[in-house]
């Protein structure tokens, strides 16, 4: 039996990471400056229902504002840097902090801990998600722990292994969940420009049996993907790949778009035995860069979700 690891639900934001100039793999020479970009989410009639606007400085994200158009409800995030590296992301709703992510690095500028604190209406921490990283010669070992008592005690949620190649592409990922003892693996391959071209998901069950499913395949245009410039300037490829699994698992979010140097042209998957398909349309800014990327997900031929990203340059 094929085990389906993905959900088909589009979340309106994604998890963000950290960087240094040394980690960046997008070519910095002759690179365009991005002032801001806007993500728009649409209903099935093509009406914009939500926007997220990201403000950038030196191509790093410094803040974002999310707006639900029907209610005018807004939420915002503030990014703080120290010595060129992201130190925290603070999330607010109606002026009150709801969550904060903090990043800790070792003397080699490698991420060793990312801690997410969630706050209640009284500004008290209610939940802590702590992700730690141990760097060895060929594998990064990570552990995910959770506390619901302000950090007095923690329970282990999962143990993870991450393998990166010489270009800081995540080629192997393993997640062993403590609750069910299942092991989930992802084997990934990249083209010569560090674009993800194939993902193979593998489930290993406690009895040793395996299920290989799904397989995702990507192709790309010759245009530069501005989103990858922003993500790498904000995070750095190594750190991003270490935290890649913390993005939403909703397949229609198309997570690979965040780290591919070229704009994505096609995405296909055998999830749903071929009933889930995708349409991607890129509008160029000039011959080198993408101005707008429009992503659509179809379920049995019917539009299921749609979002777009539009970039503004200095």
PDB file of C-alpha atoms in Angstrom:
ATOM      1  CA  UNK A   1       0.000   0.000   0.000  1.00  0.00           C
ATOM      2  CA  UNK A   2       1.286   3.456  -0.846  1.00  0.00           C
ATOM      3  CA  UNK A   3       1.612   5.753   2.147  1.00  0.00           C
ATOM      4  CA  UNK A   4       0.712   9.373   1.448  1.00  0.00           C
ATOM      5  CA  UNK A   5       2.882  11.790   3.431  1.00  0.00           C
ATOM      6  CA  UNK A   6       1.595  14.999   1.899  1.00  0.00           C
ATOM      7  CA  UNK A   7      -1.498  17.012   2.626  1.00  0.00           C
ATOM      8  CA  UNK A   8      -3.162  19.090  -0.074  1.00  0.00           C
ATOM      9  CA  UNK A   9      -3.755  22.301   1.856  1.00  0.00           C
ATOM     10  CA  UNK A  10      -2.178  25.619   0.959  1.00  0.00           C
ATOM     11  CA  UNK A  11      -0.794  27.528   3.926  1.00  0.00           C
ATOM     12  CA  UNK A  12      -0.311  31.251   3.449  1.00  0.00           C
ATOM     13  CA  UNK A  13       3.216  31.563   4.833  1.00  0.00           C
ATOM     14  CA  UNK A  14       6.280  29.401   5.088  1.00  0.00           C
ATOM     15  CA  UNK A  15       8.984  28.859   7.617  1.00  0.00           C
ATOM     16  CA  UNK A  16      12.060  31.078   7.332  1.00  0.00           C
ATOM     17  CA  UNK A  17      15.691  30.476   8.180  1.00  0.00           C
ATOM     18  CA  UNK A  18      19.054  32.292   8.356  1.00  0.00           C
ATOM     19  CA  UNK A  19      22.227  33.083   6.423  1.00  0.00           C
ATOM     20  CA  UNK A  20      25.678  34.537   6.013  1.00  0.00           C
ATOM     21  CA  UNK A  21      27.352  35.900   2.877  1.00  0.00           C
ATOM     22  CA  UNK A  22      29.734  32.940   2.837  1.00  0.00           C
ATOM     23  CA  UNK A  23      26.853  30.483   2.610  1.00  0.00           C
ATOM     24  CA  UNK A  24      25.151  32.128  -0.360  1.00  0.00           C
ATOM     25  CA  UNK A  25      25.247  30.198  -3.624  1.00  0.00           C
ATOM     26  CA  UNK A  26      23.245  32.596  -5.827  1.00  0.00           C
ATOM     27  CA  UNK A  27      25.767  34.620  -7.885  1.00  0.00           C
ATOM     28  CA  UNK A  28      26.247  37.983  -6.151  1.00  0.00           C
ATOM     29  CA  UNK A  29      27.914  39.645  -9.145  1.00  0.00           C
ATOM     30  CA  UNK A  30      25.599  41.817 -11.257  1.00  0.00           C
ATOM     31  CA  UNK A  31      22.729  40.747  -9.035  1.00  0.00           C
ATOM     32  CA  UNK A  32      19.546  42.763  -9.137  1.00  0.00           C
ATOM     33  CA  UNK A  33      18.312  44.530  -5.983  1.00  0.00           C
ATOM     34  CA  UNK A  34      14.829  43.515  -4.805  1.00  0.00           C
ATOM     35  CA  UNK A  35      12.930  46.199  -2.875  1.00  0.00           C
ATOM     36  CA  UNK A  36       9.950  44.023  -1.948  1.00  0.00           C
ATOM     37  CA  UNK A  37       7.760  41.213  -3.166  1.00  0.00           C
ATOM     38  CA  UNK A  38       4.115  40.281  -2.692  1.00  0.00           C
ATOM     39  CA  UNK A  39       2.480  36.879  -2.390  1.00  0.00           C
ATOM     40  CA  UNK A  40      -1.182  36.808  -3.390  1.00  0.00           C
ATOM     41  CA  UNK A  41      -3.582  33.968  -2.615  1.00  0.00           C
ATOM     42  CA  UNK A  42      -6.714  33.597  -4.727  1.00  0.00           C
ATOM     43  CA  UNK A  43     -10.112  31.986  -4.443  1.00  0.00           C
ATOM     44  CA  UNK A  44     -11.360  29.677  -7.191  1.00  0.00           C
ATOM     45  CA  UNK A  45     -12.906  32.627  -9.052  1.00  0.00           C
ATOM     46  CA  UNK A  46      -9.577  34.427  -9.306  1.00  0.00           C
ATOM     47  CA  UNK A  47     -10.205  37.009  -6.592  1.00  0.00           C
ATOM     48  CA  UNK A  48      -7.325  37.909  -4.290  1.00  0.00           C
ATOM     49  CA  UNK A  49      -8.255  36.886  -0.747  1.00  0.00           C
ATOM     50  CA  UNK A  50      -4.957  37.406   1.055  1.00  0.00           C
ATOM     51  CA  UNK A  51      -1.647  39.156   0.519  1.00  0.00           C
ATOM     52  CA  UNK A  52       1.741  38.931   2.205  1.00  0.00           C
ATOM     53  CA  UNK A  53       4.139  41.775   1.430  1.00  0.00           C
ATOM     54  CA  UNK A  54       7.829  41.276   2.217  1.00  0.00           C
ATOM     55  CA  UNK A  55      10.106  44.315   2.570  1.00  0.00           C
ATOM     56  CA  UNK A  56      13.795  43.812   1.794  1.00  0.00           C
ATOM     57  CA  UNK A  57      17.057  45.665   2.430  1.00  0.00           C
ATOM     58  CA  UNK A  58      20.157  44.496   0.549  1.00  0.00           C
ATOM     59  CA  UNK A  59      17.950  41.602  -0.621  1.00  0.00           C
ATOM     60  CA  UNK A  60      17.372  40.449   2.979  1.00  0.00           C
ATOM     61  CA  UNK A  61      13.835  40.248   4.313  1.00  0.00           C
ATOM     62  CA  UNK A  62      13.414  42.794   7.114  1.00  0.00           C
ATOM     63  CA  UNK A  63       9.648  42.665   7.645  1.00  0.00           C
ATOM     64  CA  UNK A  64       6.396  41.294   6.292  1.00  0.00           C
ATOM     65  CA  UNK A  65       2.712  42.143   6.568  1.00  0.00           C
ATOM     66  CA  UNK A  66      -0.076  39.638   5.941  1.00  0.00           C
ATOM     67  CA  UNK A  67      -3.565  40.977   5.169  1.00  0.00           C
ATOM     68  CA  UNK A  68      -6.870  39.101   4.864  1.00  0.00           C
ATOM     69  CA  UNK A  69      -8.786  41.299   2.437  1.00  0.00           C
ATOM     70  CA  UNK A  70     -12.308  40.312   3.514  1.00  0.00           C
ATOM     71  CA  UNK A  71     -11.726  41.390   7.121  1.00  0.00           C
ATOM     72  CA  UNK A  72      -8.703  43.716   6.755  1.00  0.00           C
ATOM     73  CA  UNK A  73      -7.100  41.666   9.528  1.00  0.00           C
ATOM     74  CA  UNK A  74      -3.327  42.006   9.491  1.00  0.00           C
ATOM     75  CA  UNK A  75      -0.371  40.229  11.054  1.00  0.00           C
ATOM     76  CA  UNK A  76       3.248  41.287  10.768  1.00  0.00           C
ATOM     77  CA  UNK A  77       6.730  39.896  11.258  1.00  0.00           C
ATOM     78  CA  UNK A  78      10.026  41.620  12.066  1.00  0.00           C
ATOM     79  CA  UNK A  79      13.440  40.148  11.206  1.00  0.00           C
ATOM     80  CA  UNK A  80      16.467  41.007  13.343  1.00  0.00           C
ATOM     81  CA  UNK A  81      20.093  40.464  12.297  1.00  0.00           C
ATOM     82  CA  UNK A  82      23.354  40.349  14.240  1.00  0.00           C
ATOM     83  CA  UNK A  83      26.729  40.434  12.469  1.00  0.00           C
ATOM     84  CA  UNK A  84      24.976  39.829   9.169  1.00  0.00           C
ATOM     85  CA  UNK A  85      23.134  36.737  10.372  1.00  0.00           C
ATOM     86  CA  UNK A  86      19.488  36.404  11.246  1.00  0.00           C
ATOM     87  CA  UNK A  87      19.045  36.318  15.011  1.00  0.00           C
ATOM     88  CA  UNK A  88      15.263  36.347  15.403  1.00  0.00           C
ATOM     89  CA  UNK A  89      11.891  36.541  13.669  1.00  0.00           C
ATOM     90  CA  UNK A  90       9.094  38.056  15.778  1.00  0.00           C
ATOM     91  CA  UNK A  91       5.460  37.579  14.759  1.00  0.00           C
ATOM     92  CA  UNK A  92       2.688  39.941  15.876  1.00  0.00           C
ATOM     93  CA  UNK A  93      -1.095  40.103  15.615  1.00  0.00           C
ATOM     94  CA  UNK A  94      -2.887  43.309  16.643  1.00  0.00           C
ATOM     95  CA  UNK A  95       0.344  44.546  18.199  1.00  0.00           C
ATOM     96  CA  UNK A  96       0.823  41.511  20.446  1.00  0.00           C
ATOM     97  CA  UNK A  97       3.645  39.046  19.917  1.00  0.00           C
ATOM     98  CA  UNK A  98       2.333  35.588  19.072  1.00  0.00           C
ATOM     99  CA  UNK A  99       5.587  33.783  18.302  1.00  0.00           C
ATOM    100  CA  UNK A 100       9.333  34.322  18.084  1.00  0.00           C
ATOM    101  CA  UNK A 101      12.031  32.211  16.456  1.00  0.00           C
ATOM    102  CA  UNK A 102      15.594  32.590  17.733  1.00  0.00           C
ATOM    103  CA  UNK A 103      18.770  31.347  16.006  1.00  0.00           C
ATOM    104  CA  UNK A 104      22.044  30.332  17.664  1.00  0.00           C
ATOM    105  CA  UNK A 105      25.304  29.670  15.787  1.00  0.00           C
ATOM    106  CA  UNK A 106      28.688  28.212  16.675  1.00  0.00           C
ATOM    107  CA  UNK A 107      32.094  29.814  16.053  1.00  0.00           C
ATOM    108  CA  UNK A 108      32.055  28.468  12.493  1.00  0.00           C
ATOM    109  CA  UNK A 109      28.752  30.293  11.815  1.00  0.00           C
ATOM    110  CA  UNK A 110      26.865  26.993  11.592  1.00  0.00           C
ATOM    111  CA  UNK A 111      23.364  26.918  13.048  1.00  0.00           C
ATOM    112  CA  UNK A 112      23.296  24.800  16.212  1.00  0.00           C
ATOM    113  CA  UNK A 113      19.871  25.712  17.601  1.00  0.00           C
ATOM    114  CA  UNK A 114      16.620  27.193  16.388  1.00  0.00           C
ATOM    115  CA  UNK A 115      14.042  27.798  19.086  1.00  0.00           C
ATOM    116  CA  UNK A 116      10.426  28.798  18.483  1.00  0.00           C
ATOM    117  CA  UNK A 117       8.484  30.309  21.365  1.00  0.00           C
ATOM    118  CA  UNK A 118       4.691  30.634  21.195  1.00  0.00           C
ATOM    119  CA  UNK A 119       2.954  33.207  23.414  1.00  0.00           C
ATOM    120  CA  UNK A 120      -0.542  33.528  24.849  1.00  0.00           C
ATOM    121  CA  UNK A 121      -2.564  36.747  25.172  1.00  0.00           C
ATOM    122  CA  UNK A 122      -0.745  37.546  28.441  1.00  0.00           C
ATOM    123  CA  UNK A 123       2.636  37.394  26.655  1.00  0.00           C
ATOM    124  CA  UNK A 124       3.530  34.183  28.469  1.00  0.00           C
ATOM    125  CA  UNK A 125       5.336  31.378  26.657  1.00  0.00           C
ATOM    126  CA  UNK A 126       2.990  28.435  26.229  1.00  0.00           C
ATOM    127  CA  UNK A 127       5.003  26.179  23.906  1.00  0.00           C
ATOM    128  CA  UNK A 128       8.679  25.900  22.940  1.00  0.00           C
ATOM    129  CA  UNK A 129       9.828  23.995  19.864  1.00  0.00           C
ATOM    130  CA  UNK A 130      13.608  23.470  20.077  1.00  0.00           C
ATOM    131  CA  UNK A 131      15.598  22.178  17.098  1.00  0.00           C
ATOM    132  CA  UNK A 132      19.265  21.385  17.770  1.00  0.00           C
ATOM    133  CA  UNK A 133      21.985  20.475  15.257  1.00  0.00           C
ATOM    134  CA  UNK A 134      25.218  18.516  15.654  1.00  0.00           C
ATOM    135  CA  UNK A 135      27.628  18.952  12.728  1.00  0.00           C
ATOM    136  CA  UNK A 136      29.923  16.039  11.795  1.00  0.00           C
ATOM    137  CA  UNK A 137      32.171  15.482   8.769  1.00  0.00           C
ATOM    138  CA  UNK A 138      29.452  14.085   6.500  1.00  0.00           C
ATOM    139  CA  UNK A 139      26.110  14.260   8.360  1.00  0.00           C
ATOM    140  CA  UNK A 140      24.174  16.821  10.377  1.00  0.00           C
ATOM    141  CA  UNK A 141      22.249  15.201  13.234  1.00  0.00           C
ATOM    142  CA  UNK A 142      19.219  17.073  14.495  1.00  0.00           C
ATOM    143  CA  UNK A 143      16.744  16.588  17.318  1.00  0.00           C
ATOM    144  CA  UNK A 144      13.345  18.177  17.686  1.00  0.00           C
ATOM    145  CA  UNK A 145      12.172  18.683  21.297  1.00  0.00           C
ATOM    146  CA  UNK A 146       9.011  20.315  22.645  1.00  0.00           C
ATOM    147  CA  UNK A 147       8.184  21.921  25.982  1.00  0.00           C
ATOM    148  CA  UNK A 148       4.745  22.930  27.221  1.00  0.00           C
ATOM    149  CA  UNK A 149       5.889  24.176  30.651  1.00  0.00           C
ATOM    150  CA  UNK A 150       8.073  27.111  29.724  1.00  0.00           C
ATOM    151  CA  UNK A 151      11.213  25.056  29.162  1.00  0.00           C
ATOM    152  CA  UNK A 152      11.284  23.226  32.497  1.00  0.00           C
ATOM    153  CA  UNK A 153      10.966  19.866  30.744  1.00  0.00           C
ATOM    154  CA  UNK A 154      11.134  18.691  27.131  1.00  0.00           C
ATOM    155  CA  UNK A 155       9.868  15.687  25.214  1.00  0.00           C
ATOM    156  CA  UNK A 156      11.607  14.424  22.082  1.00  0.00           C
ATOM    157  CA  UNK A 157       9.421  14.534  18.970  1.00  0.00           C
ATOM    158  CA  UNK A 158      11.860  13.272  16.322  1.00  0.00           C
ATOM    159  CA  UNK A 159      15.485  12.474  15.512  1.00  0.00           C
ATOM    160  CA  UNK A 160      16.747  13.569  12.104  1.00  0.00           C
ATOM    161  CA  UNK A 161      19.710  13.164   9.751  1.00  0.00           C
ATOM    162  CA  UNK A 162      20.649  15.649   7.027  1.00  0.00           C
ATOM    163  CA  UNK A 163      23.298  15.213   4.318  1.00  0.00           C
ATOM    164  CA  UNK A 164      24.397  18.160   2.185  1.00  0.00           C
ATOM    165  CA  UNK A 165      26.613  18.081  -0.889  1.00  0.00           C
ATOM    166  CA  UNK A 166      29.519  20.453  -1.604  1.00  0.00           C
ATOM    167  CA  UNK A 167      27.058  23.103  -2.814  1.00  0.00           C
ATOM    168  CA  UNK A 168      24.901  22.823   0.312  1.00  0.00           C
ATOM    169  CA  UNK A 169      22.115  21.015  -1.516  1.00  0.00           C
ATOM    170  CA  UNK A 170      20.173  18.661   0.735  1.00  0.00           C
ATOM    171  CA  UNK A 171      20.653  15.283  -0.938  1.00  0.00           C
ATOM    172  CA  UNK A 172      19.432  13.053   1.922  1.00  0.00           C
ATOM    173  CA  UNK A 173      17.007  13.585   4.781  1.00  0.00           C
ATOM    174  CA  UNK A 174      15.781  11.129   7.396  1.00  0.00           C
ATOM    175  CA  UNK A 175      13.133  11.744  10.029  1.00  0.00           C
ATOM    176  CA  UNK A 176      12.517   9.156  12.743  1.00  0.00           C
ATOM    177  CA  UNK A 177       9.334  10.046  14.613  1.00  0.00           C
ATOM    178  CA  UNK A 178       9.379   8.901  18.232  1.00  0.00           C
ATOM    179  CA  UNK A 179       5.603   8.406  18.514  1.00  0.00           C
ATOM    180  CA  UNK A 180       5.188   5.782  15.784  1.00  0.00           C
ATOM    181  CA  UNK A 181       8.802   4.631  15.164  1.00  0.00           C
ATOM    182  CA  UNK A 182       8.368   5.143  11.427  1.00  0.00           C
ATOM    183  CA  UNK A 183      11.319   6.473   9.428  1.00  0.00           C
ATOM    184  CA  UNK A 184      10.674   8.872   6.563  1.00  0.00           C
ATOM    185  CA  UNK A 185      13.464   9.503   4.043  1.00  0.00           C
ATOM    186  CA  UNK A 186      13.859  11.880   1.117  1.00  0.00           C
ATOM    187  CA  UNK A 187      16.551  11.407  -1.542  1.00  0.00           C
ATOM    188  CA  UNK A 188      17.035  14.454  -3.764  1.00  0.00           C
ATOM    189  CA  UNK A 189      19.029  15.197  -6.913  1.00  0.00           C
ATOM    190  CA  UNK A 190      19.987  18.543  -8.469  1.00  0.00           C
ATOM    191  CA  UNK A 191      21.097  19.899 -11.811  1.00  0.00           C
ATOM    192  CA  UNK A 192      24.388  21.722 -12.454  1.00  0.00           C
ATOM    193  CA  UNK A 193      22.853  25.031 -11.325  1.00  0.00           C
ATOM    194  CA  UNK A 194      21.679  23.610  -7.969  1.00  0.00           C
ATOM    195  CA  UNK A 195      18.020  23.371  -8.985  1.00  0.00           C
ATOM    196  CA  UNK A 196      16.149  20.477  -7.388  1.00  0.00           C
ATOM    197  CA  UNK A 197      15.081  18.123 -10.183  1.00  0.00           C
ATOM    198  CA  UNK A 198      13.915  14.967  -8.376  1.00  0.00           C
ATOM    199  CA  UNK A 199      12.658  14.018  -4.912  1.00  0.00           C
ATOM    200  CA  UNK A 200      12.069  10.415  -3.902  1.00  0.00           C
ATOM    201  CA  UNK A 201      10.144   9.824  -0.659  1.00  0.00           C
ATOM    202  CA  UNK A 202      10.659   6.526   1.176  1.00  0.00           C
ATOM    203  CA  UNK A 203       8.800   5.207   4.233  1.00  0.00           C
ATOM    204  CA  UNK A 204      10.553   2.614   6.419  1.00  0.00           C
ATOM    205  CA  UNK A 205       8.175   0.851   8.788  1.00  0.00           C
ATOM    206  CA  UNK A 206       9.112  -0.715  12.163  1.00  0.00           C
ATOM    207  CA  UNK A 207       9.074  -4.217  10.653  1.00  0.00           C
ATOM    208  CA  UNK A 208      11.651  -3.167   8.046  1.00  0.00           C
ATOM    209  CA  UNK A 209       9.314  -3.009   5.068  1.00  0.00           C
ATOM    210  CA  UNK A 210       9.423   0.068   2.852  1.00  0.00           C
ATOM    211  CA  UNK A 211       7.102   2.085   0.639  1.00  0.00           C
ATOM    212  CA  UNK A 212       8.503   4.328  -2.097  1.00  0.00           C
ATOM    213  CA  UNK A 213       6.038   7.173  -2.645  1.00  0.00           C
ATOM    214  CA  UNK A 214       5.705   9.815  -3.911  1.00  0.00           C
ATOM    215  CA  UNK A 215       8.197  10.934  -6.569  1.00  0.00           C
ATOM    216  CA  UNK A 216       8.356  14.629  -7.472  1.00  0.00           C
ATOM    217  CA  UNK A 217       9.967  15.947 -10.681  1.00  0.00           C
ATOM    218  CA  UNK A 218      10.841  19.563 -11.542  1.00  0.00           C
ATOM    219  CA  UNK A 219      12.028  21.472 -14.621  1.00  0.00           C
ATOM    220  CA  UNK A 220      13.195  25.097 -14.930  1.00  0.00           C
ATOM    221  CA  UNK A 221      13.366  28.125 -17.194  1.00  0.00           C
ATOM    222  CA  UNK A 222      16.540  30.085 -17.931  1.00  0.00           C
ATOM    223  CA  UNK A 223      15.249  33.036 -15.874  1.00  0.00           C
ATOM    224  CA  UNK A 224      16.699  33.833 -12.447  1.00  0.00           C
ATOM    225  CA  UNK A 225      14.310  33.205  -9.561  1.00  0.00           C
ATOM    226  CA  UNK A 226      14.223  36.380  -7.384  1.00  0.00           C
ATOM    227  CA  UNK A 227      12.743  34.422  -4.481  1.00  0.00           C
ATOM    228  CA  UNK A 228      15.919  32.339  -4.199  1.00  0.00           C
ATOM    229  CA  UNK A 229      17.964  35.551  -4.065  1.00  0.00           C
ATOM    230  CA  UNK A 230      15.848  36.834  -1.173  1.00  0.00           C
ATOM    231  CA  UNK A 231      15.832  33.540   0.714  1.00  0.00           C
ATOM    232  CA  UNK A 232      19.597  33.037   0.418  1.00  0.00           C
ATOM    233  CA  UNK A 233      20.354  36.646   1.360  1.00  0.00           C
ATOM    234  CA  UNK A 234      18.114  36.208   4.401  1.00  0.00           C
ATOM    235  CA  UNK A 235      19.156  32.713   5.422  1.00  0.00           C
ATOM    236  CA  UNK A 236      22.015  31.143   3.481  1.00  0.00           C
ATOM    237  CA  UNK A 237      21.660  27.905   1.587  1.00  0.00           C
ATOM    238  CA  UNK A 238      23.223  25.681   4.230  1.00  0.00           C
ATOM    239  CA  UNK A 239      20.964  26.867   7.020  1.00  0.00           C
ATOM    240  CA  UNK A 240      17.943  26.847   4.741  1.00  0.00           C
ATOM    241  CA  UNK A 241      18.577  23.224   3.789  1.00  0.00           C
ATOM    242  CA  UNK A 242      19.019  22.294   7.457  1.00  0.00           C
ATOM    243  CA  UNK A 243      15.553  23.678   8.205  1.00  0.00           C
ATOM    244  CA  UNK A 244      13.889  22.829   4.890  1.00  0.00           C
ATOM    245  CA  UNK A 245      11.690  20.163   6.499  1.00  0.00           C
ATOM    246  CA  UNK A 246      10.043  22.730   8.788  1.00  0.00           C
ATOM    247  CA  UNK A 247       8.131  24.267   5.908  1.00  0.00           C
ATOM    248  CA  UNK A 248       4.537  23.221   5.425  1.00  0.00           C
ATOM    249  CA  UNK A 249       4.173  19.712   4.005  1.00  0.00           C
ATOM    250  CA  UNK A 250       1.286  20.883   1.783  1.00  0.00           C
ATOM    251  CA  UNK A 251       2.443  19.810  -1.659  1.00  0.00           C
ATOM    252  CA  UNK A 252       0.626  22.691  -3.349  1.00  0.00           C
ATOM    253  CA  UNK A 253       2.934  25.117  -1.539  1.00  0.00           C
ATOM    254  CA  UNK A 254       5.679  23.831  -3.909  1.00  0.00           C
ATOM    255  CA  UNK A 255       8.479  24.286  -1.374  1.00  0.00           C
ATOM    256  CA  UNK A 256      11.273  23.859  -3.923  1.00  0.00           C
ATOM    257  CA  UNK A 257      10.491  27.307  -5.354  1.00  0.00           C
ATOM    258  CA  UNK A 258      12.141  28.874  -2.290  1.00  0.00           C
ATOM    259  CA  UNK A 259      15.631  27.578  -3.072  1.00  0.00           C
ATOM    260  CA  UNK A 260      15.906  27.046  -6.835  1.00  0.00           C
ATOM    261  CA  UNK A 261      18.222  29.555  -8.581  1.00  0.00           C
ATOM    262  CA  UNK A 262      16.108  29.341 -11.743  1.00  0.00           C
ATOM    263  CA  UNK A 263      12.370  29.911 -11.927  1.00  0.00           C
ATOM    264  CA  UNK A 264      10.375  26.696 -11.984  1.00  0.00           C
ATOM    265  CA  UNK A 265       8.731  25.768 -15.280  1.00  0.00           C
ATOM    266  CA  UNK A 266       6.975  22.494 -14.435  1.00  0.00           C
ATOM    267  CA  UNK A 267       6.271  20.363 -11.382  1.00  0.00           C
ATOM    268  CA  UNK A 268       4.812  16.871 -11.494  1.00  0.00           C
ATOM    269  CA  UNK A 269       4.122  14.233  -8.858  1.00  0.00           C
ATOM    270  CA  UNK A 270       2.601  10.775  -8.700  1.00  0.00           C
ATOM    271  CA  UNK A 271       0.803  11.735  -5.480  1.00  0.00           C
ATOM    272  CA  UNK A 272      -2.857  10.861  -5.896  1.00  0.00           C
ATOM    273  CA  UNK A 273      -2.004   8.462  -8.730  1.00  0.00           C
ATOM    274  CA  UNK A 274      -1.698  11.346 -11.154  1.00  0.00           C
ATOM    275  CA  UNK A 275      -4.868  13.212 -10.165  1.00  0.00           C
ATOM    276  CA  UNK A 276      -2.903  16.149  -8.717  1.00  0.00           C
ATOM    277  CA  UNK A 277      -1.341  18.392 -11.379  1.00  0.00           C
ATOM    278  CA  UNK A 278       0.243  21.820 -11.479  1.00  0.00           C
ATOM    279  CA  UNK A 279       0.413  24.809 -13.798  1.00  0.00           C
ATOM    280  CA  UNK A 280       3.193  27.398 -13.478  1.00  0.00           C
ATOM    281  CA  UNK A 281       3.372  30.627 -15.483  1.00  0.00           C
ATOM    282  CA  UNK A 282       6.340  33.017 -15.296  1.00  0.00           C
ATOM    283  CA  UNK A 283       6.246  36.606 -16.547  1.00  0.00           C
ATOM    284  CA  UNK A 284       9.748  37.968 -17.247  1.00  0.00           C
ATOM    285  CA  UNK A 285      11.113  41.270 -15.934  1.00  0.00           C
ATOM    286  CA  UNK A 286      13.819  41.195 -18.572  1.00  0.00           C
ATOM    287  CA  UNK A 287      15.652  38.410 -20.329  1.00  0.00           C
ATOM    288  CA  UNK A 288      17.343  37.369 -17.078  1.00  0.00           C
ATOM    289  CA  UNK A 289      14.830  37.706 -14.224  1.00  0.00           C
ATOM    290  CA  UNK A 290      11.268  36.686 -13.421  1.00  0.00           C
ATOM    291  CA  UNK A 291       8.778  39.427 -12.517  1.00  0.00           C
ATOM    292  CA  UNK A 292       5.735  37.283 -11.621  1.00  0.00           C
ATOM    293  CA  UNK A 293       5.344  33.564 -10.935  1.00  0.00           C
ATOM    294  CA  UNK A 294       1.794  32.187 -10.848  1.00  0.00           C
ATOM    295  CA  UNK A 295       1.249  28.733  -9.319  1.00  0.00           C
ATOM    296  CA  UNK A 296      -1.927  26.696  -9.752  1.00  0.00           C
ATOM    297  CA  UNK A 297      -2.789  23.272  -8.317  1.00  0.00           C
ATOM    298  CA  UNK A 298      -5.468  21.082  -9.909  1.00  0.00           C
ATOM    299  CA  UNK A 299      -7.228  18.088  -8.370  1.00  0.00           C
ATOM    300  CA  UNK A 300      -8.674  15.764 -11.053  1.00  0.00           C
ATOM    301  CA  UNK A 301      -8.491  18.648 -13.516  1.00  0.00           C
ATOM    302  CA  UNK A 302     -10.314  21.178 -11.330  1.00  0.00           C
ATOM    303  CA  UNK A 303      -8.540  24.199  -9.872  1.00  0.00           C
ATOM    304  CA  UNK A 304      -7.825  23.557  -6.197  1.00  0.00           C
ATOM    305  CA  UNK A 305      -5.546  26.411  -5.115  1.00  0.00           C
ATOM    306  CA  UNK A 306      -3.714  29.328  -6.674  1.00  0.00           C
ATOM    307  CA  UNK A 307      -1.102  31.811  -5.478  1.00  0.00           C
ATOM    308  CA  UNK A 308       1.367  34.153  -7.127  1.00  0.00           C
ATOM    309  CA  UNK A 309       4.584  36.004  -6.308  1.00  0.00           C
ATOM    310  CA  UNK A 310       5.353  39.429  -7.788  1.00  0.00           C
ATOM    311  CA  UNK A 311       8.781  41.050  -7.404  1.00  0.00           C
ATOM    312  CA  UNK A 312       9.665  44.764  -7.376  1.00  0.00           C
ATOM    313  CA  UNK A 313      13.197  45.894  -8.141  1.00  0.00           C
ATOM    314  CA  UNK A 314      15.193  48.980  -7.198  1.00  0.00           C
TER     315      UNK A 314
END
